[in-house]
Structures are given as C-alpha cells and as structure tokens.
Coordinates of C-alpha atoms and ligand atoms in Angstrom, one line a residue:
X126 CA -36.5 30.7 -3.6
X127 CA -39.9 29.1 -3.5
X128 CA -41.4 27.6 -6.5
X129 CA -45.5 26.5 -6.1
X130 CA -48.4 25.4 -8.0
X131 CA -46.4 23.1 -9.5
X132 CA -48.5 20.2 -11.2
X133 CA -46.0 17.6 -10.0
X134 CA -42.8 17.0 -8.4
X135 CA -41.0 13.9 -10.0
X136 CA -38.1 11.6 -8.2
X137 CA -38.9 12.5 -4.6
X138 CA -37.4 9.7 -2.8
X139 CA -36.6 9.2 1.1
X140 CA -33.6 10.1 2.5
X141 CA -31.4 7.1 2.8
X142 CA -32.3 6.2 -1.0
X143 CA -29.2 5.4 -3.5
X144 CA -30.3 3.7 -6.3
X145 CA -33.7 2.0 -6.9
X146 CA -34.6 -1.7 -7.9
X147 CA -37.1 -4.0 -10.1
X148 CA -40.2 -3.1 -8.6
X149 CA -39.0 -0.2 -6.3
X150 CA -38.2 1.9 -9.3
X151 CA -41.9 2.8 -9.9
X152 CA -43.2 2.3 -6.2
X153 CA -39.5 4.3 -4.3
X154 CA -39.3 7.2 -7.1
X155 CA -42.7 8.9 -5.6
X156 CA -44.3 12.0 -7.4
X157 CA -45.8 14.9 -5.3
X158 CA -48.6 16.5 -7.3
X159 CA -50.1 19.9 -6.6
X160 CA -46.4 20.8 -5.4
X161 CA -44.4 23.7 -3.7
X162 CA -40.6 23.5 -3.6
X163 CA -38.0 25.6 -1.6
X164 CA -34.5 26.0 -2.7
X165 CA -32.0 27.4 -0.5
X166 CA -28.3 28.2 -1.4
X167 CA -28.0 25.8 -4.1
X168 CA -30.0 23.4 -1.3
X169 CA -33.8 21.7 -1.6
X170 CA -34.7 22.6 1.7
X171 CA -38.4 21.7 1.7
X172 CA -41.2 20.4 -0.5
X173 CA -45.1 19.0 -0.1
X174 CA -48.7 19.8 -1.8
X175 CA -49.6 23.4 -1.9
X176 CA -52.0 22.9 1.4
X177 CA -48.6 23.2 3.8
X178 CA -46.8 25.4 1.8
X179 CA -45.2 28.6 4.0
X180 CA -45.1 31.8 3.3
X181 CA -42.6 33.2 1.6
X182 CA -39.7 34.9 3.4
X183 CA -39.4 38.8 3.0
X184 CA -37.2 39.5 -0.3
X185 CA -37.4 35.7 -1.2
X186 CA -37.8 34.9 -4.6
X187 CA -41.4 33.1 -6.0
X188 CA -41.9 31.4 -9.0
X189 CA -45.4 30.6 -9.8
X190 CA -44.6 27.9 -11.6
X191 CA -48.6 27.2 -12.7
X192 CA -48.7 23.9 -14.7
X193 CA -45.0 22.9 -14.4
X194 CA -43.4 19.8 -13.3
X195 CA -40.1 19.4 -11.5
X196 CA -38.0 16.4 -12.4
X197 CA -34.6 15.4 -11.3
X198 CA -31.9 16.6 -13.9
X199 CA -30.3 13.8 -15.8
X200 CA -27.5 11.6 -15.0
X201 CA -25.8 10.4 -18.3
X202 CA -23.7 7.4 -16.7
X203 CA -22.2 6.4 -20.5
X204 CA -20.8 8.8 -22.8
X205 CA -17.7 9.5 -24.7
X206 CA -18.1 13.0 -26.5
X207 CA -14.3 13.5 -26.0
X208 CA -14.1 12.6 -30.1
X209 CA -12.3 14.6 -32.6
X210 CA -14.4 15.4 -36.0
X211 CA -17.2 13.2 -36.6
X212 CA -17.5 9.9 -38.8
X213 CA -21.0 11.2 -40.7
X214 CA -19.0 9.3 -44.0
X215 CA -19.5 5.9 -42.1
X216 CA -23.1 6.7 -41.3
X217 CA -23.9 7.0 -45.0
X218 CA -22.1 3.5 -45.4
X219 CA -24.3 2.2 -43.0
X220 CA -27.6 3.6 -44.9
X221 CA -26.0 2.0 -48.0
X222 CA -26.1 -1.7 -46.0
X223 CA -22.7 -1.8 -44.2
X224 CA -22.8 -3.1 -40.2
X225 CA -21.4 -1.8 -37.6
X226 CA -18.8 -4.9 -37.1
X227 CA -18.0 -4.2 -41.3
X228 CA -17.1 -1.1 -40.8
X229 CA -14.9 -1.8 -37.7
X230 CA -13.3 -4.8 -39.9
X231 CA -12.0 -2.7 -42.4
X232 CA -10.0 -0.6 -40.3
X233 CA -12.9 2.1 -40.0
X234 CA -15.2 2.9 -36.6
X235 CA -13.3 3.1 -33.5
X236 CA -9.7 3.6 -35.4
X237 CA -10.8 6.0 -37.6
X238 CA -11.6 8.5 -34.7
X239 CA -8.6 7.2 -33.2
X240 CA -6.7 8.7 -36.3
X241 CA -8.7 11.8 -35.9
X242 CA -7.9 12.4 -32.6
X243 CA -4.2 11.7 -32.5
X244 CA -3.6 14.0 -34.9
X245 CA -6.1 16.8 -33.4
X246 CA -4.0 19.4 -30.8
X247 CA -5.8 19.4 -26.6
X248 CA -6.7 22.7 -27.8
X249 CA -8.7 21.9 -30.2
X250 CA -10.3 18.6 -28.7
X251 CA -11.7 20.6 -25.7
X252 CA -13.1 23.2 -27.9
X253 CA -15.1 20.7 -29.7
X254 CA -15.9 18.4 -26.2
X255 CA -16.9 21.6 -24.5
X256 CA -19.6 22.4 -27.4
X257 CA -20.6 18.8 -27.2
X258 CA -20.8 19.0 -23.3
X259 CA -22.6 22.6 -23.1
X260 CA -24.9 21.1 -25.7
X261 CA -26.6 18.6 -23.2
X262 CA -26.3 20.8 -20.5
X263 CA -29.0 22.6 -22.0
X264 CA -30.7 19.6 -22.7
X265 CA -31.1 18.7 -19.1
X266 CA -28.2 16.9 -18.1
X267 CA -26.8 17.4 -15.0
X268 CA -24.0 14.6 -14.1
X269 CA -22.1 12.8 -17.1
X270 CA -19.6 10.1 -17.2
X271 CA -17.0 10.6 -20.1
X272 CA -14.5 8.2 -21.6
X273 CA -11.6 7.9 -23.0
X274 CA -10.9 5.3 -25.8
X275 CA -10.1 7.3 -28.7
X276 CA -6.1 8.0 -28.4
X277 CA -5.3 3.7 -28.0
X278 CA -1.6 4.8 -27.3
X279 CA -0.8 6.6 -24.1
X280 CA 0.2 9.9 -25.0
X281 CA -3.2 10.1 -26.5
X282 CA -5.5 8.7 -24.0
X283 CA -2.9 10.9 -21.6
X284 CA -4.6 14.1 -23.8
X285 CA -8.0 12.7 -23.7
X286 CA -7.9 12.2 -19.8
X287 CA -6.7 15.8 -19.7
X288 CA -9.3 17.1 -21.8
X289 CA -11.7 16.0 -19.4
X290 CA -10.1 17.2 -16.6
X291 CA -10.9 20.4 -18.1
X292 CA -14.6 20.0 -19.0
X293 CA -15.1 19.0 -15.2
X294 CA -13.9 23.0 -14.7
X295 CA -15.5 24.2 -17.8
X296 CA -19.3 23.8 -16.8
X297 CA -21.7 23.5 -14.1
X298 CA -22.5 19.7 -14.8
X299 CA -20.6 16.8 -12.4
X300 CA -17.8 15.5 -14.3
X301 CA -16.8 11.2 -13.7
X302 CA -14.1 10.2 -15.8
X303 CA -13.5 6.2 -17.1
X304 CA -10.3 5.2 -18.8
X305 CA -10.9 3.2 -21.5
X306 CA -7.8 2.1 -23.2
X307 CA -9.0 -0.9 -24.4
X308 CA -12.1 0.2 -27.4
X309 CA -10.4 -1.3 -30.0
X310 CA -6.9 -2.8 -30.0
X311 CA -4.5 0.3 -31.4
X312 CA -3.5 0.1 -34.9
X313 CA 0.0 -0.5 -34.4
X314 CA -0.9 -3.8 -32.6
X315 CA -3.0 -5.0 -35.7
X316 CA -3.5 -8.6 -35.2
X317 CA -0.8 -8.6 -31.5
X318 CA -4.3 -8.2 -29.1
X319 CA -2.8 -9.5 -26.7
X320 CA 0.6 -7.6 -26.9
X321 CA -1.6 -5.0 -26.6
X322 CA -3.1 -5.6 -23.7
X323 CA 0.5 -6.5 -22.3
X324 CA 1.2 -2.5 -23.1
X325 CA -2.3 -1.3 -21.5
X326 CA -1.1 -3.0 -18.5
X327 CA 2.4 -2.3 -18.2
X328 CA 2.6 1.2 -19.7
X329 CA -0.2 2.8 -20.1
X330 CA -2.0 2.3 -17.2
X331 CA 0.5 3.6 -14.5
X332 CA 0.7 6.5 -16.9
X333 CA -3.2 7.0 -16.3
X334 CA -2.9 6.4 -12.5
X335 CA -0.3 8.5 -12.2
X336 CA -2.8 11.5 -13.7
X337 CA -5.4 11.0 -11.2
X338 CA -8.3 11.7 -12.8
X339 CA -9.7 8.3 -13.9
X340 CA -12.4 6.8 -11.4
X341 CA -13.1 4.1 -13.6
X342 CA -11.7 1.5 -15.7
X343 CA -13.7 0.3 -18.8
X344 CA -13.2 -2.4 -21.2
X345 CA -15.0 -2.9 -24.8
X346 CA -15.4 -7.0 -23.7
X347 CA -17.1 -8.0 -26.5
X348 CA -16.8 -10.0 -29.8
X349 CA -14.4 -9.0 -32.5
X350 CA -12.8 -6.7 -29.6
X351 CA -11.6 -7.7 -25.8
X352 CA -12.3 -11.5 -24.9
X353 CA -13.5 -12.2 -21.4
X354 CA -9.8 -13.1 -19.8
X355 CA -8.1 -9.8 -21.5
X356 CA -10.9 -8.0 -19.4
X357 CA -10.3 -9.4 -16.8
X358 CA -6.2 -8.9 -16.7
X359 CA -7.0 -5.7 -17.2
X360 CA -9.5 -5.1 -15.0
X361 CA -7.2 -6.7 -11.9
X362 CA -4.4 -4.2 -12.3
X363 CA -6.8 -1.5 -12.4
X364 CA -8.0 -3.1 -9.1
X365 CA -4.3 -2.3 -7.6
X366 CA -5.0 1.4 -8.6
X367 CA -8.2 1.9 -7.0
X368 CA -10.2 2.0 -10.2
X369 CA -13.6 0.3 -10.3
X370 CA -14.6 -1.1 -13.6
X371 CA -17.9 -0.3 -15.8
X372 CA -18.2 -2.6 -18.9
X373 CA -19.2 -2.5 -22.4
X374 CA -20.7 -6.0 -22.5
X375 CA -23.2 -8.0 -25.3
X376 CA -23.5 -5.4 -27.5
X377 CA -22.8 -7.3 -30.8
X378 CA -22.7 -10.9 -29.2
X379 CA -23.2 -13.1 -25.4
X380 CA -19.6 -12.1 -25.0
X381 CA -19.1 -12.9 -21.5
X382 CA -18.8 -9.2 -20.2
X383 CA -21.5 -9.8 -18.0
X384 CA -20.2 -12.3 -16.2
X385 CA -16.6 -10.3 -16.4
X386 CA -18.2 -8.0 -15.0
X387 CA -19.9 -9.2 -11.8
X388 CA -17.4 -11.3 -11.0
X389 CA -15.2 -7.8 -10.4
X390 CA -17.7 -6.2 -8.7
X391 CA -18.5 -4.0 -11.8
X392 CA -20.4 -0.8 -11.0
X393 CA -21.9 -1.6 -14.0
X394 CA -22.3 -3.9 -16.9
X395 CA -23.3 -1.7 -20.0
X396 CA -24.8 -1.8 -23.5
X397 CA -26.6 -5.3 -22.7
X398 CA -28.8 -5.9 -26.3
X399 CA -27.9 -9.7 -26.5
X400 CA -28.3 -10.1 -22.9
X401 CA -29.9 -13.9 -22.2
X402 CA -31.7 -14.8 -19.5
X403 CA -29.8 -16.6 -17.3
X404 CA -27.3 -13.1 -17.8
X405 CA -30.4 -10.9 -16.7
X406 CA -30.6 -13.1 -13.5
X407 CA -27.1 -12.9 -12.5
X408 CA -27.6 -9.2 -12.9
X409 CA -30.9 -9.2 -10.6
X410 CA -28.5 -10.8 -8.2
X411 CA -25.2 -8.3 -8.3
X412 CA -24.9 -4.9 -7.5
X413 CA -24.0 -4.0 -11.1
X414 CA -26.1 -1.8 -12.4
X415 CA -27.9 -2.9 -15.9
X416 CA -27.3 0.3 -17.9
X417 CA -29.0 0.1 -21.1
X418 CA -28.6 2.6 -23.9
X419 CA -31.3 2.8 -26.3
X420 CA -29.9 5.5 -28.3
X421 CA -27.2 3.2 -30.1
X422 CA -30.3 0.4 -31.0
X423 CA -32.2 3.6 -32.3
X424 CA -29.0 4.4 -34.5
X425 CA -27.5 1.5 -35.2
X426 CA -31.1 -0.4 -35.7
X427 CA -29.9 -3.3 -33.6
X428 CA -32.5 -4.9 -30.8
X429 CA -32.9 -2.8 -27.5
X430 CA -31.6 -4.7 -24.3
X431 CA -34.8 -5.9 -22.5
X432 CA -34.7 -3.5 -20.1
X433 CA -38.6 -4.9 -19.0
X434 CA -37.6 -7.9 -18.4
X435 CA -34.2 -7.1 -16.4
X436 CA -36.9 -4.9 -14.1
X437 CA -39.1 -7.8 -13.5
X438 CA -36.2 -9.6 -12.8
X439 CA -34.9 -7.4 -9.5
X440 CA -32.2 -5.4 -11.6
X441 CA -30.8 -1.9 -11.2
X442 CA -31.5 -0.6 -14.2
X443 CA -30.2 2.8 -15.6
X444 CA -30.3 4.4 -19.1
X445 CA -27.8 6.1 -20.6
X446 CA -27.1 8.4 -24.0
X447 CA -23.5 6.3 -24.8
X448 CA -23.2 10.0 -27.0
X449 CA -20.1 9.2 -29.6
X450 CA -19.7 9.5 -32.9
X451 CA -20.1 5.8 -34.4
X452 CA -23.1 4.1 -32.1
X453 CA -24.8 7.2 -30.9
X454 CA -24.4 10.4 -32.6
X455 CA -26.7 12.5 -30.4
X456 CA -26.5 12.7 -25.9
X457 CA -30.4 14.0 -26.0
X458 CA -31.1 12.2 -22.8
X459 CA -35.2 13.7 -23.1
X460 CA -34.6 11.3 -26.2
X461 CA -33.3 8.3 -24.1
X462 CA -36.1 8.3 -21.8
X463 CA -38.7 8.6 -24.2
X464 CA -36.9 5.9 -26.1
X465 CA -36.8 4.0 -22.3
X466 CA -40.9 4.2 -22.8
X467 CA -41.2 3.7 -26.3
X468 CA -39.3 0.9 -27.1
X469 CA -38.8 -0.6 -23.8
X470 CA -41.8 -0.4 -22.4
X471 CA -40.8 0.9 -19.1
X472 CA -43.6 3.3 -17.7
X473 CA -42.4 6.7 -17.6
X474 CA -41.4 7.1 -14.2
X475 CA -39.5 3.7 -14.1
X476 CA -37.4 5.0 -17.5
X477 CA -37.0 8.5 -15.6
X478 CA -35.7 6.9 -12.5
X479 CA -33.2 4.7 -14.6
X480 CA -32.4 8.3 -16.7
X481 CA -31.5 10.6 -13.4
X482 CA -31.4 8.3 -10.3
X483 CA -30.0 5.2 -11.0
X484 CA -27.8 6.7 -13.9
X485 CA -26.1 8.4 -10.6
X486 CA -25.7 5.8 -9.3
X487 CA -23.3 4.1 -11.9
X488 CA -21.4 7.0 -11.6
X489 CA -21.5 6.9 -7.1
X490 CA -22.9 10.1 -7.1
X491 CA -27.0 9.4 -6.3
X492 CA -26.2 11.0 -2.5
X493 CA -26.3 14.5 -4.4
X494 CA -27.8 13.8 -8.0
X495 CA -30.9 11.9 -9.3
X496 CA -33.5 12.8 -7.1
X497 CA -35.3 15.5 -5.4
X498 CA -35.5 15.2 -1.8
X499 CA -34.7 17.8 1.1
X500 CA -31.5 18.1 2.2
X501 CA -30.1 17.4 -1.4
X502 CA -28.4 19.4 -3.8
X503 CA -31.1 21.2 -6.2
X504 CA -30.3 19.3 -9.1
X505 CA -33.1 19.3 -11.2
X506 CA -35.5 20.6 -14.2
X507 CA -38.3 23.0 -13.9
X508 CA -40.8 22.2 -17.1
X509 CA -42.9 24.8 -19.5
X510 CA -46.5 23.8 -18.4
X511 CA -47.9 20.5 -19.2
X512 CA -50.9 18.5 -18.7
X513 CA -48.9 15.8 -17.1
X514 CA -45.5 14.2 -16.7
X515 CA -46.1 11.2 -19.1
X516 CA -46.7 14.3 -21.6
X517 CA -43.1 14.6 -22.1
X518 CA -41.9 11.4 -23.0
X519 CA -45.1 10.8 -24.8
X520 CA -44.9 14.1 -26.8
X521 CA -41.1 13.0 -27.5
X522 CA -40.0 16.0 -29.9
X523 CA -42.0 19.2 -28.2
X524 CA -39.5 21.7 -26.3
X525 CA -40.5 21.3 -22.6
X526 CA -37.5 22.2 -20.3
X527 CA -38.2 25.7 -18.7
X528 CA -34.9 26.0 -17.0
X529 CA -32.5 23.5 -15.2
X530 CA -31.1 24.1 -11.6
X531 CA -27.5 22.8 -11.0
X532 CA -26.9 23.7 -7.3
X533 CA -26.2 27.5 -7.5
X534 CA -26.7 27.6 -11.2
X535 CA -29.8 28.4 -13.1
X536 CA -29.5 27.8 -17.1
X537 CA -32.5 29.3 -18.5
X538 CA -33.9 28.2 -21.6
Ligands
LIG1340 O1 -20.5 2.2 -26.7 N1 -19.2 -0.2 -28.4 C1 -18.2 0.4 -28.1 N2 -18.0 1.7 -28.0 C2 -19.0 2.7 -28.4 C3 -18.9 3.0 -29.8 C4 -17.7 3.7 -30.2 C5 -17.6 4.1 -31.6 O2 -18.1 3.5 -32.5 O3 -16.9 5.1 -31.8 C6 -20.4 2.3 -27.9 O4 -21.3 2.0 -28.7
LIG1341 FE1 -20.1 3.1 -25.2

C-alpha cells in the first residue's frame, strides 16, 4: 500500500534510534512534510516528500491521503485498567473537598477496588479490561503497559496477571505486563507493612514468577505507602527473577523513589509531581526514563511534574495515561499529549515523542513501536486532514484520527 500527499509525516527517526533525550527529542524525532509512505506486509518499507515517490505497483493499494498527517501510534508505558467496577462515589468525595491521601486513610482508594476485584470472577474482569483496552485502541494506542495492584493477596494478583495474559491475545495492541503487589499494603496486614512485604517476598512473588507473564516489577514507593528500603527489598528479589523494576515515585511527597529507583537500574521512575531539582538531575544522569503522567494532575488537581525542566535537564522523558479508576479515570493518550503541551509546555513534537517513542521505550519495545522509520513495523495513525500537526494537540477535543495501523491491522474510524 502507498499512502501520498500527505501534509506530514511525524516521528521519523534514523535507524539505530531507541529512545530520544533533552534536546534530541525535538531535533531526533524529524517530520517529513509533503510526504508519501509505503507499507508492505504489516512493514514501512519506504517514505520521503512527494518529489521521489514511485509509482505504484500493479494492484497495489493508494490512499490519497490529501491533508493528512501520519504520526506514530501511541505507547502508553503506565496504566492499570485491569480494575473491577469503578470508584465514581470517591470522585464525588473529592469534589466535595476530600484528598486523595483522605480517602486512602480511611480505608477507601486503592482497597476499595481491591475489595471489588477480589470478589469479581476472571470472567468478568477481562470483560470489563477488554472494553477498557479496545476503548484506547481506538483512541490511537498501540503498545500499553498494564499492572497489577488490585488483588494485594496472591490468588488475586495471580487472576489479575492472568487477565492480562488474556488481553495480550485479545487485541491487536502490544501487551507488557508489571507486577505490582505492592499499591497499598493488603487489608489483612493493616498496620503489619512490613509483614507484608515479608509475604510479597516470600509468597507471592515466586507465585508471580512462576506464571511468567510479569516483565516488570513495580512498587508504589511513596509516602503513606512503601518507604524507600521496602522498595528496595522488594525490588532485589525481583532482581533474582529477572524482573526489571518501574516505580511510582513523588507523587504525594520527595519520597525517595527516585533515588530507589536509579539505584536499581529502574527502567523508569514514574509519576514525578514533587520531583526537586537535584532528583531531575540524577535523572538527566540515569537511564531511567522520567515518565510523567499528566492525566492524574488534571484529575486529581495536584501540580504536573516539570516535565520542561527535566528536558532542559538531559532526561528521557515519556508521558503516560496512568488509566485507573482513582488518579486517572480516562487512558485518552490524544488527551495526554495535548495535556504534555498545555500544561507542560513541551512543544508538540517533544510531548509526541515522549507520548509514542520514548513511552516504548519504558516498556523495551521502541525497536518496533514509537516511530516511523523503514524497516519498522507500521505502527502508526493516519489523521482526517488538518492544517498542521500542532492542530491536534492545539484543537485538544476535535475527532482527528482517520484510522490506526497496527502491523497487519487497520482499525478504521
Ligand atoms: O498511579 N499512585 C498509585 N497508583 C495509581 C492510583 C491507583 C488508584 O488510586 O487506584 C496511580 O496514580
Ligand atoms: Fe500508576
């Protein structure tokens, strides 16, 4: 298939790239305008400006695509929509002037859909993870990272981890699964955190190795949750299974995850809104990815991690939907990267880059997803036409996705 006349062709990148830094994520993540691109068995097998297009082969198919622009599909490297029910009851609570931490103290937030969802069949959790997961497939996602953290006793993080295991089958979009036993400590270990962490270590994570489906370990290292050396327990015997961690780290206070984190070699240090500066700089530093979700500041009305600042400071910077149901009801990533402009002030091809690319990335997966290059996988979004790409994070609520490409697939709007 050849597509031309395309107004642009976002998230071209040279061969070799993997992930994108500071300054690189604007001047690496090139845009082809006045574009033609060729798609061969699920392949990108060639792309340039409309002057050295070929001609198209006999019987192959031509889109004029006049006006259009092509932009890598996203790559959601932080979500847990493995959730049973919803918990719109707290979000009224919230309106009415309780935090996020309140809620949590009173035995609501993470427990509550930990209640849910032990008493909610596999059955019934994939149909409603499935809906969730088809739902941003059609908003443009291609690759997602999904979580567990909900069941906080092993037979139920053991039916979570299945349940993904299944969505990986259910859908065209990449699958990378995180096991993320410690969100919250489990109810019956009220007060006992660190008996708790004892049984993450010595029960349920064999149990979780032993499945095979977890590439990542995760903790919630943060205060009022998992302190810096409980992290990091957990995080070594992980190490001794082959799991790489990914850490939710200064979202409600300077916790320490960040430093947790690069210490073990974190793929990446997540959430990141009370991120100081000396933190940003250890980051610039690392290979952990900086993976910033502006979705849960949008919800929860908390600052947005200063994800210009961590740019200007040599970081690998990814954005991310974090899609659950207390922090981030919604895994709209056209959203996120508009929000990546907005309220970030990242220009719109640095917030795309950390949106598809670097979002890969996190998740080891940027040889095949993220960009649009030859030789990749066609991963990526054809537009409705528009006058330019910084139309579509500017003009943050207009439909503008045409139809996605997922390797063979082609999900049409
Ligand atoms: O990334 N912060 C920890 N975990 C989620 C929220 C989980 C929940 O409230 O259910 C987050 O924001
Ligand atoms: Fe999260």
């Amino acid at each position: 298939m050849i597509i031309s006349r395309l107004r642009a062709v976002c998230g071209v990148v040279e061969p070799h790239v993997r992930r994108l830094a500071g300054a690189d994520m604007l001047s690496g993540f090139r845009t082809v305008e006045n574009a033609w691109l060729r798609i061969d068995d699920g392949r990108i097998v060639g792309l340039g400006t409309m002057d050295t297009m070929p001609a198209p082969g006999s019987g192959e198919e031509h889109i004029v695509a006049e006006g259009a622009v092509a932009v890598p599909a996203f790559a959601d490297s932080h979500t847990h929509i493995v959730y049973a029910g919803s918990r719109h009851g707290e979000f009224v609570d919230k309106i009415r002037g309780m935090s996020y931490e309140e809620i949590a103290a009173r035995g609501g937030g993470i427990l509550n859909s930990a209640d849910r969802l032990r008493q909610c069949s596999e059955d019934e959790l994939f149909s409603q993870s499935v809906a969730r997961l088809r739902e941003v497939m059609d908003k443009g996602t291609g690759a997602i990272e999904i979580k567990t953290g909900y069941g906080l006793d092993t037979p139920s993080e053991l039916k979570m981890l299945r349940v993904i295991a299944r969505l990986a089958e259910a859908t065209p979009v990449r699958v990378r699964a995180t096991w993320l036993g410690a969100h919250a400590v489990g109810r019956e270990y009220a007060g006992r955190p660190d008996d708790y962490v004892d049984m993450l270590v010595t029960d349920m994570l064999p149990a979780i190795a032993a499945e095979g489906v977890a590439d990542y370990v995760d903790v919630f290292c943060d205060a009022g949750f998992f302190t810096p050396a409980q992290t990091a327990r957990i995080l070594e015997a992980a190490a001794h299974y082959g799991m790489k961690p990914k850490i939710h780290a200064n979202e409600l206070a300077v916790s320490g995850g960040v430093q947790t984190a690069v210490a073990h070699h974190a793929v990446s240090a997540d959430h990141l809104e009370r991120i100081d500066t000396a933190e940003i700089a250890l980051l610039g530093l690392s290979d952990t990815i900086a993976t910033m979700l502006p979705g849960a500041s949008f919800f929860l009305g908390m600052p947005y991690a200063p994800a210009r600042r961590a740019v200007d400071s040599g970081c690998t910077v990814a954005l991310a939907s974090d899609y659950n149901p207390g922090s981030s009801p919604s895994g709209d990533m056209r959203m996120v990267w508009a929000l990546g402009c907005i309220k970030m002030k990242l220009l719109p091809m640095e917030a795309l880059c950390a949106c598809t690319l670097n979002g890969a990335a996190a998740m080891e997966l940027s040889d095949s997803y993220g960009a649009i290059a030859p030789g990749r996988p066609a991963n990526f979004i054809l537009s409705r036409p528009v006058p330019a790409p910084e139309f579509i994070p500017y003009s943050y609520t207009t439909p503008w996705i045409d139809r996605i490409f997922l390797g063979n697939n082609i999900i049409k709007q």
